[in-house]
mmCIF file of C-alpha atoms in Angstrom:
data_model
loop_
_atom_site.group_PDB
_atom_site.id
_atom_site.type_symbol
_atom_site.label_atom_id
_atom_site.label_comp_id
_atom_site.label_asym_id
_atom_site.label_seq_id
_atom_site.Cartn_x
_atom_site.Cartn_y
_atom_site.Cartn_z
ATOM 1 C CA MET A 1 17.976 13.916 16.341
ATOM 2 C CA ARG A 2 15.414 14.402 13.610
ATOM 3 C CA GLU A 3 12.985 11.464 13.448
ATOM 4 C CA ILE A 4 10.277 10.673 10.958
ATOM 5 C CA VAL A 5 7.418 8.188 10.821
ATOM 6 C CA THR A 6 6.878 6.886 7.301
ATOM 7 C CA PHE A 7 3.718 5.126 6.203
ATOM 8 C CA ASP A 8 2.500 2.889 3.461
ATOM 9 C CA ALA A 9 -0.758 4.436 2.262
ATOM 10 C CA TYR A 10 -3.188 1.884 0.845
ATOM 11 C CA ALA A 11 -4.562 -0.578 3.417
ATOM 12 C CA THR A 12 -2.461 1.118 6.109
ATOM 13 C CA LEU A 13 -3.931 4.630 6.133
ATOM 14 C CA ILE A 14 -6.452 4.357 3.301
ATOM 15 C CA ASP A 15 -9.284 1.837 3.344
ATOM 16 C CA PHE A 16 -8.300 0.295 0.016
ATOM 17 C CA GLN A 17 -11.664 -0.998 -1.199
ATOM 18 C CA LEU A 18 -10.310 -2.478 -4.410
ATOM 19 C CA GLY A 19 -11.903 -5.890 -3.919
ATOM 20 C CA PRO A 20 -15.483 -4.680 -3.385
ATOM 21 C CA THR A 21 -15.035 -2.114 -6.156
ATOM 22 C CA THR A 22 -13.853 -4.809 -8.549
ATOM 23 C CA LEU A 23 -16.935 -6.886 -7.806
ATOM 24 C CA LYS A 24 -19.188 -3.903 -8.528
ATOM 25 C CA VAL A 25 -17.433 -3.183 -11.819
ATOM 26 C CA LEU A 26 -17.714 -6.819 -12.923
ATOM 27 C CA ALA A 27 -21.172 -7.491 -11.498
ATOM 28 C CA ASP A 28 -22.637 -8.296 -14.923
ATOM 29 C CA ARG A 29 -20.084 -11.109 -15.483
ATOM 30 C CA LEU A 30 -19.695 -12.781 -12.105
ATOM 31 C CA ASP A 31 -22.452 -15.342 -12.669
ATOM 32 C CA LEU A 32 -20.037 -17.476 -14.694
ATOM 33 C CA ASP A 33 -20.544 -21.145 -13.892
ATOM 34 C CA ASN A 34 -18.143 -22.402 -11.173
ATOM 35 C CA LEU A 35 -16.466 -19.004 -10.684
ATOM 36 C CA ASP A 36 -14.912 -18.798 -7.209
ATOM 37 C CA VAL A 37 -15.064 -15.064 -6.503
ATOM 38 C CA ASP A 38 -12.725 -15.204 -3.505
ATOM 39 C CA GLU A 39 -10.149 -17.132 -5.521
ATOM 40 C CA PHE A 40 -10.465 -14.625 -8.351
ATOM 41 C CA LEU A 41 -9.874 -11.670 -6.017
ATOM 42 C CA ASP A 42 -6.898 -13.422 -4.457
ATOM 43 C CA ASP A 43 -5.407 -14.090 -7.889
ATOM 44 C CA PHE A 44 -5.925 -10.422 -8.739
ATOM 45 C CA ARG A 45 -4.023 -9.483 -5.560
ATOM 46 C CA VAL A 46 -1.161 -11.845 -6.404
ATOM 47 C CA MET A 47 -0.960 -10.555 -9.960
ATOM 48 C CA ARG A 48 -0.705 -6.966 -8.712
ATOM 49 C CA PHE A 49 2.271 -8.045 -6.621
ATOM 50 C CA GLN A 50 3.850 -9.850 -9.549
ATOM 51 C CA ALA A 51 3.327 -6.805 -11.756
ATOM 52 C CA VAL A 52 5.248 -4.478 -9.445
ATOM 53 C CA LEU A 53 8.206 -6.874 -9.495
ATOM 54 C CA GLU A 54 8.584 -6.239 -13.213
ATOM 55 C CA ALA A 55 10.101 -3.185 -14.935
ATOM 56 C CA TYR A 56 8.501 0.020 -13.697
ATOM 57 C CA ARG A 57 5.360 1.279 -15.384
ATOM 58 C CA PRO A 58 2.684 3.633 -14.019
ATOM 59 C CA TYR A 59 0.327 2.212 -11.423
ATOM 60 C CA HIS A 60 -2.735 2.730 -13.574
ATOM 61 C CA GLU A 61 -1.145 0.360 -16.092
ATOM 62 C CA VAL A 62 -0.425 -2.132 -13.306
ATOM 63 C CA LEU A 63 -4.110 -2.138 -12.372
ATOM 64 C CA HIS A 64 -5.198 -2.645 -15.967
ATOM 65 C CA SER A 65 -2.775 -5.479 -16.726
ATOM 66 C CA SER A 66 -3.205 -7.399 -13.481
ATOM 67 C CA LEU A 67 -6.996 -7.203 -13.688
ATOM 68 C CA ARG A 68 -6.918 -8.336 -17.315
ATOM 69 C CA ASN A 69 -4.660 -11.291 -16.465
ATOM 70 C CA ALA A 70 -6.749 -12.365 -13.470
ATOM 71 C CA MET A 71 -9.922 -12.210 -15.543
ATOM 72 C CA ARG A 72 -8.385 -14.256 -18.328
ATOM 73 C CA LEU A 73 -7.255 -16.842 -15.808
ATOM 74 C CA HIS A 74 -10.859 -17.264 -14.665
ATOM 75 C CA GLY A 75 -12.502 -17.044 -18.092
ATOM 76 C CA LEU A 76 -14.006 -13.602 -17.604
ATOM 77 C CA GLU A 77 -14.330 -11.123 -20.446
ATOM 78 C CA TYR A 78 -12.040 -8.127 -19.904
ATOM 79 C CA ARG A 79 -12.930 -4.649 -21.135
ATOM 80 C CA THR A 80 -10.655 -1.627 -21.036
ATOM 81 C CA SER A 81 -13.452 0.191 -19.227
ATOM 82 C CA ASP A 82 -13.041 -2.258 -16.312
ATOM 83 C CA GLY A 83 -9.503 -1.103 -15.634
ATOM 84 C CA ASP A 84 -10.515 2.518 -16.179
ATOM 85 C CA ALA A 85 -13.232 2.164 -13.553
ATOM 86 C CA LEU A 86 -10.799 0.784 -10.974
ATOM 87 C CA VAL A 87 -8.275 3.537 -11.633
ATOM 88 C CA ALA A 88 -11.009 6.153 -11.286
ATOM 89 C CA ALA A 89 -12.156 4.633 -7.994
ATOM 90 C CA VAL A 90 -8.776 4.688 -6.223
ATOM 91 C CA PRO A 91 -8.755 8.438 -5.450
ATOM 92 C CA THR A 92 -12.215 8.171 -3.892
ATOM 93 C CA PHE A 93 -11.037 5.862 -1.096
ATOM 94 C CA GLY A 94 -10.868 7.491 2.319
ATOM 95 C CA PRO A 95 -8.977 6.780 5.541
ATOM 96 C CA PHE A 96 -9.745 4.177 8.182
ATOM 97 C CA PRO A 97 -11.703 5.888 10.983
ATOM 98 C CA GLU A 98 -8.846 6.119 13.509
ATOM 99 C CA VAL A 99 -6.222 7.385 11.070
ATOM 100 C CA PRO A 100 -6.680 11.202 11.088
ATOM 101 C CA ASP A 101 -6.570 11.528 14.880
ATOM 102 C CA ALA A 102 -3.583 9.190 15.145
ATOM 103 C CA LEU A 103 -1.669 11.179 12.541
ATOM 104 C CA ARG A 104 -2.443 14.480 14.260
ATOM 105 C CA ALA A 105 -1.113 13.085 17.530
ATOM 106 C CA LEU A 106 2.065 11.848 15.845
ATOM 107 C CA LYS A 107 2.663 15.255 14.258
ATOM 108 C CA THR A 108 3.154 16.746 17.732
ATOM 109 C CA LYS A 109 6.480 14.892 17.927
ATOM 110 C CA TYR A 110 7.444 13.587 14.487
ATOM 111 C CA GLU A 111 7.534 14.457 10.832
ATOM 112 C CA ILE A 112 5.193 12.156 8.917
ATOM 113 C CA ALA A 113 5.597 10.889 5.368
ATOM 114 C CA ILE A 114 4.029 8.509 2.877
ATOM 115 C CA ILE A 115 5.961 5.971 0.778
ATOM 116 C CA SER A 116 3.394 4.482 -1.581
ATOM 117 C CA ASN A 117 3.131 2.243 -4.640
ATOM 118 C CA THR A 118 1.064 4.690 -6.655
ATOM 119 C CA ASP A 119 0.994 7.549 -9.140
ATOM 120 C CA ASP A 120 1.163 11.150 -7.987
ATOM 121 C CA ASP A 121 -2.228 12.055 -9.413
ATOM 122 C CA LEU A 122 -3.960 9.082 -7.785
ATOM 123 C CA ILE A 123 -2.760 9.643 -4.237
ATOM 124 C CA ALA A 124 -3.276 13.410 -4.191
ATOM 125 C CA GLN A 125 -7.013 13.063 -3.554
ATOM 126 C CA ASN A 126 -6.515 10.228 -1.049
ATOM 127 C CA ILE A 127 -4.363 12.587 1.024
ATOM 128 C CA LYS A 128 -7.053 15.265 0.839
ATOM 129 C CA ASN A 129 -9.539 12.635 2.022
ATOM 130 C CA ILE A 130 -7.382 11.988 5.109
ATOM 131 C CA GLY A 131 -7.400 15.673 5.942
ATOM 132 C CA VAL A 132 -3.942 15.756 7.561
ATOM 133 C CA GLU A 133 -0.910 17.424 6.006
ATOM 134 C CA PHE A 134 2.122 15.202 5.394
ATOM 135 C CA ASP A 135 5.641 16.550 5.458
ATOM 136 C CA HIS A 136 6.642 14.351 2.519
ATOM 137 C CA VAL A 137 4.809 12.189 -0.030
ATOM 138 C CA ILE A 138 6.969 9.752 -1.993
ATOM 139 C CA THR A 139 5.431 7.660 -4.766
ATOM 140 C CA ALA A 140 6.611 4.853 -6.989
ATOM 141 C CA GLN A 141 6.232 7.266 -9.886
ATOM 142 C CA GLN A 142 8.858 9.535 -8.331
ATOM 143 C CA ALA A 143 11.175 6.650 -7.411
ATOM 144 C CA GLY A 144 10.798 4.837 -10.719
ATOM 145 C CA ALA A 145 10.311 1.622 -8.745
ATOM 146 C CA TYR A 146 7.752 -0.158 -6.596
ATOM 147 C CA LYS A 147 8.077 -1.630 -3.159
ATOM 148 C CA PRO A 148 9.342 -4.261 -2.335
ATOM 149 C CA ASP A 149 12.268 -2.988 -4.427
ATOM 150 C CA ARG A 150 14.669 -1.335 -2.014
ATOM 151 C CA GLN A 151 15.231 1.392 -4.575
ATOM 152 C CA THR A 152 11.889 2.845 -3.516
ATOM 153 C CA PHE A 153 12.925 3.129 0.132
ATOM 154 C CA GLU A 154 16.423 4.370 -0.678
ATOM 155 C CA TYR A 155 14.991 7.052 -2.958
ATOM 156 C CA ALA A 156 12.548 8.092 -0.226
ATOM 157 C CA PHE A 157 15.190 8.421 2.473
ATOM 158 C CA LYS A 158 17.508 10.365 0.161
ATOM 159 C CA THR A 159 14.708 12.691 -0.930
ATOM 160 C CA ILE A 160 13.504 13.297 2.621
ATOM 161 C CA GLY A 161 17.095 13.751 3.771
ATOM 162 C CA VAL A 162 17.264 11.172 6.540
ATOM 163 C CA LYS A 163 19.264 8.084 7.336
ATOM 164 C CA PRO A 164 17.419 4.777 7.843
ATOM 165 C CA SER A 165 18.304 4.986 11.556
ATOM 166 C CA GLN A 166 16.041 8.056 11.794
ATOM 167 C CA VAL A 167 13.031 6.305 10.274
ATOM 168 C CA ILE A 168 10.126 4.495 11.915
ATOM 169 C CA HIS A 169 8.320 2.710 9.105
ATOM 170 C CA THR A 170 4.676 1.806 9.632
ATOM 171 C CA ALA A 171 2.800 -0.405 7.201
ATOM 172 C CA GLN A 172 0.178 -3.086 6.740
ATOM 173 C CA GLY A 173 1.937 -4.624 3.758
ATOM 174 C CA TRP A 174 4.009 -7.589 4.901
ATOM 175 C CA GLU A 175 5.429 -8.553 1.522
ATOM 176 C CA TYR A 176 5.645 -4.985 0.221
ATOM 177 C CA ASP A 177 7.112 -3.298 3.306
ATOM 178 C CA HIS A 178 8.237 -5.507 6.159
ATOM 179 C CA ILE A 179 10.122 -8.203 4.290
ATOM 180 C CA PRO A 180 12.283 -5.749 2.288
ATOM 181 C CA THR A 181 12.979 -3.410 5.224
ATOM 182 C CA ARG A 182 14.277 -6.007 7.682
ATOM 183 C CA ASP A 183 17.928 -5.296 6.899
ATOM 184 C CA LEU A 184 17.720 -1.609 6.020
ATOM 185 C CA GLY A 185 18.798 -0.442 9.461
ATOM 186 C CA LEU A 186 15.576 1.369 10.331
ATOM 187 C CA LYS A 187 15.102 2.768 13.822
ATOM 188 C CA ARG A 188 11.845 0.851 14.241
ATOM 189 C CA ARG A 189 9.220 -0.960 12.204
ATOM 190 C CA VAL A 190 5.535 -1.199 13.066
ATOM 191 C CA TRP A 191 3.236 -3.711 11.417
ATOM 192 C CA ILE A 192 -0.404 -2.614 11.218
ATOM 193 C CA ASN A 193 -1.859 -6.097 11.002
ATOM 194 C CA ARG A 194 -5.430 -5.184 10.099
ATOM 195 C CA TYR A 195 -6.284 -8.577 8.633
ATOM 196 C CA GLY A 196 -4.962 -10.953 11.284
ATOM 197 C CA ARG A 197 -2.137 -12.403 9.213
ATOM 198 C CA LYS A 198 0.672 -14.449 10.727
ATOM 199 C CA GLY A 199 3.987 -12.703 11.179
ATOM 200 C CA SER A 200 7.412 -14.309 11.248
ATOM 201 C CA ALA A 201 10.178 -14.504 13.814
ATOM 202 C CA ASP A 202 12.618 -14.381 10.910
ATOM 203 C CA TYR A 203 11.612 -10.767 10.222
ATOM 204 C CA GLN A 204 11.746 -9.469 13.772
ATOM 205 C CA PRO A 205 12.169 -7.011 15.344
ATOM 206 C CA TYR A 206 8.885 -5.232 14.680
ATOM 207 C CA ASP A 207 5.978 -4.009 16.760
ATOM 208 C CA GLU A 208 2.492 -5.212 15.863
ATOM 209 C CA LEU A 209 -0.793 -3.316 16.152
ATOM 210 C CA THR A 210 -4.244 -4.082 14.760
ATOM 211 C CA ASP A 211 -4.804 -0.475 13.641
ATOM 212 C CA LEU A 212 -3.291 2.991 13.978
ATOM 213 C CA SER A 213 -5.071 3.978 17.183
ATOM 214 C CA GLY A 214 -2.309 2.623 19.422
ATOM 215 C CA LEU A 215 0.576 4.063 17.412
ATOM 216 C CA PRO A 216 0.883 7.475 19.139
ATOM 217 C CA ALA A 217 1.178 5.858 22.571
ATOM 218 C CA LEU A 218 3.639 3.270 21.246
ATOM 219 C CA LEU A 219 5.833 6.058 19.894
ATOM 220 C CA GLY A 220 5.565 8.272 22.973
ATOM 221 C CA CYS A 221 3.021 10.839 21.817
#
């Protein structure tokens, strides 16, 4: 039976350096009295999640609006150029060190695909940075929806031409990927827990790895 390993891209395959990049872009304004930088970055992360729960709009707009809202929450002056700088930075991000070799090993046995909350033009360069050819690349732009909306996954499986029972989904994103896929009937789910978060027995079964290096062996490659 045809089997495919699908991946979230950012923070799973791609070292998504949005936090450090944000701090560089806003360096001239971060000396605000009593500003908690870690709290600000966490609020920015939460607002990105909230934004993708709303009606679909392109990811570059999501970055602009969520950054603007987080900055307003913390009393920071927002400039359109701030959002532009973040959008421009996303395609420059490259893979985690172990990712290319792991993907090449997986390709000896499986098709590989990306299902990502992004725009087509943003992820194209990220894929070039990885240096491994994917059989399928599905974006939120194509699906007209963002994960955790199941529409994104259903669109991906239909487009790729597989049933959920043929899919092994691999992702770092707990709230974006593992919570919504629990009841989709996937063959297997693998959590790449790069940041040492706590999982949940309520969302088992899933395998857990700290990075992609152990994935080929786990999947019999």
